[in-house]
Tab-separated table of C-alpha atoms and ligand atoms in Angstrom:
chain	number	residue	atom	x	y	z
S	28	UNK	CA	2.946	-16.504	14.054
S	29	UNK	CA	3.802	-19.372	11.970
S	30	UNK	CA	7.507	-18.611	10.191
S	31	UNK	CA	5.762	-20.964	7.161
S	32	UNK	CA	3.022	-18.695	6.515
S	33	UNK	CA	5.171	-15.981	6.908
S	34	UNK	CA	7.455	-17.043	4.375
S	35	UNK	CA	4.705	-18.371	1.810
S	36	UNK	CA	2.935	-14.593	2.324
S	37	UNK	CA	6.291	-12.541	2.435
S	38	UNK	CA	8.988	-14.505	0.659
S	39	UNK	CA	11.400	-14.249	3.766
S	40	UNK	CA	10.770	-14.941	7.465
S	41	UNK	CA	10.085	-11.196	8.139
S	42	UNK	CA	9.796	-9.352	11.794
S	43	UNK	CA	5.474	-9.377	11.783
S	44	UNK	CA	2.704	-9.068	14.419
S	45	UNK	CA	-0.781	-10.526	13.628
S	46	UNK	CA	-2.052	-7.054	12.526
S	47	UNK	CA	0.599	-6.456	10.246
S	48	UNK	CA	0.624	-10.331	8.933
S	49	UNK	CA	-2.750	-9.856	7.879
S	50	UNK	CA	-2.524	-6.117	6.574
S	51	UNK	CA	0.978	-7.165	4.467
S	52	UNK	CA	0.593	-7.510	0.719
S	53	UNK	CA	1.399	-10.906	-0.574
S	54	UNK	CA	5.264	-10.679	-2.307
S	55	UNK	CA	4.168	-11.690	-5.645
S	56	UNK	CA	1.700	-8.775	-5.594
S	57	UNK	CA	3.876	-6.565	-4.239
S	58	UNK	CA	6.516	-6.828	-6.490
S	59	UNK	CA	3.579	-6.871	-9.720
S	60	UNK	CA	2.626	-3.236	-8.079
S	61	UNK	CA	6.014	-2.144	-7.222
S	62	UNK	CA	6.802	-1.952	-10.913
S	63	UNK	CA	4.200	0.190	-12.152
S	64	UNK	CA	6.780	2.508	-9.873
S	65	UNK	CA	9.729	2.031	-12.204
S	66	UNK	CA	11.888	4.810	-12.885
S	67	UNK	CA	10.575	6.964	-10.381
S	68	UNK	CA	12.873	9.067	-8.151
S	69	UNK	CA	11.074	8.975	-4.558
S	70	UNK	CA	8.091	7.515	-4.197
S	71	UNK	CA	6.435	8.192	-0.072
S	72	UNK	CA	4.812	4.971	1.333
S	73	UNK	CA	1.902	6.408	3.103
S	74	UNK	CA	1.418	3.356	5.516
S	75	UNK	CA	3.870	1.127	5.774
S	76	UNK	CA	2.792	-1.365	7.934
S	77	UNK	CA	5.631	-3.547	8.370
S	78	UNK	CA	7.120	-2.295	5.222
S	79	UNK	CA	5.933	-4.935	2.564
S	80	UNK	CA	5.804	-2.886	-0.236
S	81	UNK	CA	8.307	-0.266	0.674
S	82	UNK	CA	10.558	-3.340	0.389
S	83	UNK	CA	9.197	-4.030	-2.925
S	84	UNK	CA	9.252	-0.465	-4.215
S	85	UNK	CA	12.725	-0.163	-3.288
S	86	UNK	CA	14.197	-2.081	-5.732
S	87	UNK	CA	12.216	0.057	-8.560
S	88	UNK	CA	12.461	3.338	-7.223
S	89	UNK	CA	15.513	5.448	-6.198
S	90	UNK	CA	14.448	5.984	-2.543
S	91	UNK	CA	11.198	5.389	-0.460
S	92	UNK	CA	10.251	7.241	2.707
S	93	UNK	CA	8.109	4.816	4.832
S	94	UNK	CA	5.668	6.238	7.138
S	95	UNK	CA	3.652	4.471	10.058
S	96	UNK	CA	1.971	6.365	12.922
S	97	UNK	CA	2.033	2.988	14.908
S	98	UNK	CA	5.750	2.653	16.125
S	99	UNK	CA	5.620	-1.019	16.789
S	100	UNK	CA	4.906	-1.378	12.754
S	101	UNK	CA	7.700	0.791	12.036
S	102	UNK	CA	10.369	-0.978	14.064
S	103	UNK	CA	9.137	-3.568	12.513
S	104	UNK	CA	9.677	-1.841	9.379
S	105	UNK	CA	13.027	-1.179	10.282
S	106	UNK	CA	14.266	-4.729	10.680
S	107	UNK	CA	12.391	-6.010	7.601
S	108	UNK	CA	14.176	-3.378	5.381
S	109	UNK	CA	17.285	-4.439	6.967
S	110	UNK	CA	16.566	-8.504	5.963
S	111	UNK	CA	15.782	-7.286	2.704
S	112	UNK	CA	19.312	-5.609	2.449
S	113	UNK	CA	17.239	-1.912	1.291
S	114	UNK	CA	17.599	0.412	4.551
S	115	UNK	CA	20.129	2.715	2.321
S	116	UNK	CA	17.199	3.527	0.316
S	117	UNK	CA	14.300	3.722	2.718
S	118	UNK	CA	13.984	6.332	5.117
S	119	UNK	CA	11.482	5.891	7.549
S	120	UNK	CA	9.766	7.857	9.451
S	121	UNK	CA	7.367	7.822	12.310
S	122	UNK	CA	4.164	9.473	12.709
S	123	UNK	CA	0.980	10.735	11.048
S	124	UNK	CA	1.201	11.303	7.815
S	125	UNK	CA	-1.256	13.934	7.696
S	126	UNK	CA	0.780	15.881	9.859
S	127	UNK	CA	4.268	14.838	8.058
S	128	UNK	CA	3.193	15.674	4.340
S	129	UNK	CA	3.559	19.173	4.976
S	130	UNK	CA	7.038	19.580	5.628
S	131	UNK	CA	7.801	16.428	3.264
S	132	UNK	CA	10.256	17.873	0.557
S	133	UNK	CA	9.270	16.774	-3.014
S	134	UNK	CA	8.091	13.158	-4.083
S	135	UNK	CA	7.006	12.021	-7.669
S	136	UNK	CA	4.445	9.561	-6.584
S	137	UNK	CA	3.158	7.679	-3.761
S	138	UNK	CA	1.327	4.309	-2.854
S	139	UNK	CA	-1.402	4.484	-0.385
S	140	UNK	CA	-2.509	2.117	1.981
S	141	UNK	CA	-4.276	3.016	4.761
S	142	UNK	CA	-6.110	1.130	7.346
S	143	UNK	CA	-9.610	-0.602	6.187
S	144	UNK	CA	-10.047	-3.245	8.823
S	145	UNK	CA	-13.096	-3.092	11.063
S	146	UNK	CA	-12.791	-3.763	14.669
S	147	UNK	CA	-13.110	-7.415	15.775
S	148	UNK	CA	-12.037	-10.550	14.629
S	149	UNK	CA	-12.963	-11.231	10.969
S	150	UNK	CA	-10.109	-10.024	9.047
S	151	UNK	CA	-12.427	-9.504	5.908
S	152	UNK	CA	-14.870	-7.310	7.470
S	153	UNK	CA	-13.756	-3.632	6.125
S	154	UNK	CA	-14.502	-0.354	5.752
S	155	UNK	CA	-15.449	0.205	2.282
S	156	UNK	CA	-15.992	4.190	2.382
S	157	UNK	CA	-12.907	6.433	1.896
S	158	UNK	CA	-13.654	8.814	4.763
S	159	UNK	CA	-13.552	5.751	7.522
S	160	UNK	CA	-10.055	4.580	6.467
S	161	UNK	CA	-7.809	5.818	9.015
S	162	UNK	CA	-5.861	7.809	7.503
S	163	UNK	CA	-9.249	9.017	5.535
S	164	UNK	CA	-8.158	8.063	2.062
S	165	UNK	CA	-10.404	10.776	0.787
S	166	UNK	CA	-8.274	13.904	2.592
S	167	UNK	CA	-5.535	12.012	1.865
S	168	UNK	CA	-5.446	11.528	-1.716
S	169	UNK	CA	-6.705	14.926	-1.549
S	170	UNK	CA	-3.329	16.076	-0.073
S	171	UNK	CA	-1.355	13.874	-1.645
S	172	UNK	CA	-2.218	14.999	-4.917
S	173	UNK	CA	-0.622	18.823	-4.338
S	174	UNK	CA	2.470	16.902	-4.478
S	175	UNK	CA	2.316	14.501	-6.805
S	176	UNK	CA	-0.141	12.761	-9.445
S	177	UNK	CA	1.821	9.269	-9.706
S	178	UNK	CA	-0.551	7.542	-7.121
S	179	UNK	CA	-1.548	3.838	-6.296
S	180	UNK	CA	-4.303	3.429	-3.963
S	181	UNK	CA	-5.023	0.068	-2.099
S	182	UNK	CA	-8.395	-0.382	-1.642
S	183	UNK	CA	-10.886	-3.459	-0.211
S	184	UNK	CA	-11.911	-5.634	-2.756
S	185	UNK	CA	-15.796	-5.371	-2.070
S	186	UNK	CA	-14.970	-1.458	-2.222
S	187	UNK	CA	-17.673	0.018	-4.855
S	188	UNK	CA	-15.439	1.572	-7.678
S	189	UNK	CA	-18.521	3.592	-8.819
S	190	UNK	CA	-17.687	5.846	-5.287
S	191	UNK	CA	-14.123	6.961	-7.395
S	192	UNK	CA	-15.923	8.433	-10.255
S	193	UNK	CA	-15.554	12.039	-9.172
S	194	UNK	CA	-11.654	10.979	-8.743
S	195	UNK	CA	-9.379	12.302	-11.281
S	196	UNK	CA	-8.737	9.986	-14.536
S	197	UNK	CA	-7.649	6.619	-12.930
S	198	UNK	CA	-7.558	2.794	-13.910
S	199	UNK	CA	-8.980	0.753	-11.324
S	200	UNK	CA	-7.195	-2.671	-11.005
S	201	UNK	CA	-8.696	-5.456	-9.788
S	202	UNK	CA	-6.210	-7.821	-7.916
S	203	UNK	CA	-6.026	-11.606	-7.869
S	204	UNK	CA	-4.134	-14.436	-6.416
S	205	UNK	CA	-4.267	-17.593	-7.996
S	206	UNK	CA	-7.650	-16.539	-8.834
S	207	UNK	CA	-9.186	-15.396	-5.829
S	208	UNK	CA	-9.966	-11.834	-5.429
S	209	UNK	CA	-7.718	-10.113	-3.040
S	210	UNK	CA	-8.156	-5.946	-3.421
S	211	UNK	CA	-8.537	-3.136	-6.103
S	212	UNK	CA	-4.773	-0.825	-6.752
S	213	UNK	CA	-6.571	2.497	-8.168
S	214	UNK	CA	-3.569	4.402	-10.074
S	215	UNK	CA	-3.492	7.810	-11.149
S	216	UNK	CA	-1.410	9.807	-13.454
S	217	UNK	CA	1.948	7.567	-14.885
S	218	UNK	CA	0.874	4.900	-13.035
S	219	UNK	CA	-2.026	4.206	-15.458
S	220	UNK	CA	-1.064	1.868	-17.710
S	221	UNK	CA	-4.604	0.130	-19.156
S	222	UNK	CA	-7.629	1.332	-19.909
S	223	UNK	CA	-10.166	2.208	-16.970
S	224	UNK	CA	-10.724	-1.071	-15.581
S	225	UNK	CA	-8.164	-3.941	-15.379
S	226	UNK	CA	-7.398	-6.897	-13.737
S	227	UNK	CA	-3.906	-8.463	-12.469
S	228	UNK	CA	-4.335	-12.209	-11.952
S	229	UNK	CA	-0.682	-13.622	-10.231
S	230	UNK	CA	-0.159	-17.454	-9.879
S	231	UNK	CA	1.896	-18.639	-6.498
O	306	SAM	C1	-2.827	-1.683	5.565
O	306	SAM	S1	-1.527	-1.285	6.670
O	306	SAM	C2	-0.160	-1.073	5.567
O	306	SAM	C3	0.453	-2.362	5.066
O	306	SAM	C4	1.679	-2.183	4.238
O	306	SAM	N1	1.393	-1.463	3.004
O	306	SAM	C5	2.353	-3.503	3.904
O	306	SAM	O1	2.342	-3.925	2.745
O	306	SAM	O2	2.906	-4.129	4.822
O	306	SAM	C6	-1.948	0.340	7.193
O	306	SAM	C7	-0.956	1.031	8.096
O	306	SAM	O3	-1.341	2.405	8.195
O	306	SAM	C8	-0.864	2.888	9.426
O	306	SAM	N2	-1.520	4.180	9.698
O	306	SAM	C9	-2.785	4.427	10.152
O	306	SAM	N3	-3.006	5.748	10.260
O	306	SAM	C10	-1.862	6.381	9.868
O	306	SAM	C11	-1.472	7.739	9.764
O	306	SAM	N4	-2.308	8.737	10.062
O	306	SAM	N5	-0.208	8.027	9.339
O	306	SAM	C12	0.640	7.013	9.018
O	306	SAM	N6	0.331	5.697	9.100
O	306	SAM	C13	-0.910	5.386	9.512
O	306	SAM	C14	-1.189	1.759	10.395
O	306	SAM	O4	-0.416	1.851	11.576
O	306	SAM	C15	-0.867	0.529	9.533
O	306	SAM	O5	0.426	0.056	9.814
């Protein structure tokens, strides 16, 4: 992995593999979704990958927990939280999440991001129904939402918004970079700050 592009994408030369390069949320973004999180006391990062936006959602919230199933990501995690000088306020934790919820103590919201890539090589080839995400978004949200109603969701950006409609009152945010179209954020309870639809256009 180039230590350019990783800089450009992350803002620091974080610890990445090629999986979690290309799975990582752009800084700029990050931070831009990170602060819809403001004020919040614990906020659970579903999947953190490498821990991108835990990093980002540490400096808005008043502790994270981070959990990856994949422990390569989350020692990955580990370091990157380090570099970004936030491991006293992320605790991370490895395993499924599924699993993990239920003995999770409480949380007042939660950002989502589960897996959408398809097997193979084209990185923009995804999954675009809820119940093939790994974790299934759909039993996720499902059981996140007995804990808390202060949700983001990161979803693919050819995902079909019309599938959320049976979701509960949400704004679904459509996400751009220099204007190209990178992914939808669907928020739910505080987190909705617009009206149904909206769009977040960042320059680089
Ligand atoms: C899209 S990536 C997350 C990227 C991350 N938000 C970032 O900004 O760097 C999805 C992650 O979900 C993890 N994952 C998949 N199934 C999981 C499960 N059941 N429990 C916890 N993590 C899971 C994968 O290992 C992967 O690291």
């Amino acid at each position: 992995m180039i230590v350019k592009s990783i800089i450009e994408k992350f803002g620091k030369s974080y610890s990445v593999d090629d999986d979690t390069y290309h799975m990582g949320i752009h800084h700029l973004l990050g931070d831009a979704i990170a602060r819809r999180f403001i004020g919040r006391k614990t906020c659970l990062d579903a999947c953190a990958g490498a821990g991108m936006m835990a990093i980002h959602l540490a400096k808005y919230v008043g502790k994270v927990i981070a959990i990856d199933i994949n422990p390569a990501h989350l020692e990955q995690a580990r370091r990157n939280v380090a570099t970004a000088s936030v491991s006293n306020k992320v605790e991370l934790i490895s395993g499924d999440v599924m699993e993990i919820l239920r003995s999770l103590g409480t949380i007042d919201s939660a950002f989502l991001d589960p897996d959408w890539a398809k097997e193979g090589d084209d990185k923009e080839n995804h999954v675009l129904d809820l119940s093939d995400m790994v974790p299934p978004a759909d039993r996720l949200l499902e059981k996140i939402f007995r804990k808390t109603e202060n949700v983001c969701l990161r979803l693919p950006k050819s995902f079909d918004i019309g599938l959320l409609d049976d979701l509960p009152k949400h704004e679904t945010e459509t996400v751009y970079l220099d204007g190209h179209k990178k992914f939808h954020c669907v928020y739910f309870g505080d987190l909705v700050t617009n009206a149904e639809m909206s769009e977040l256009d960042i320059s680089s």
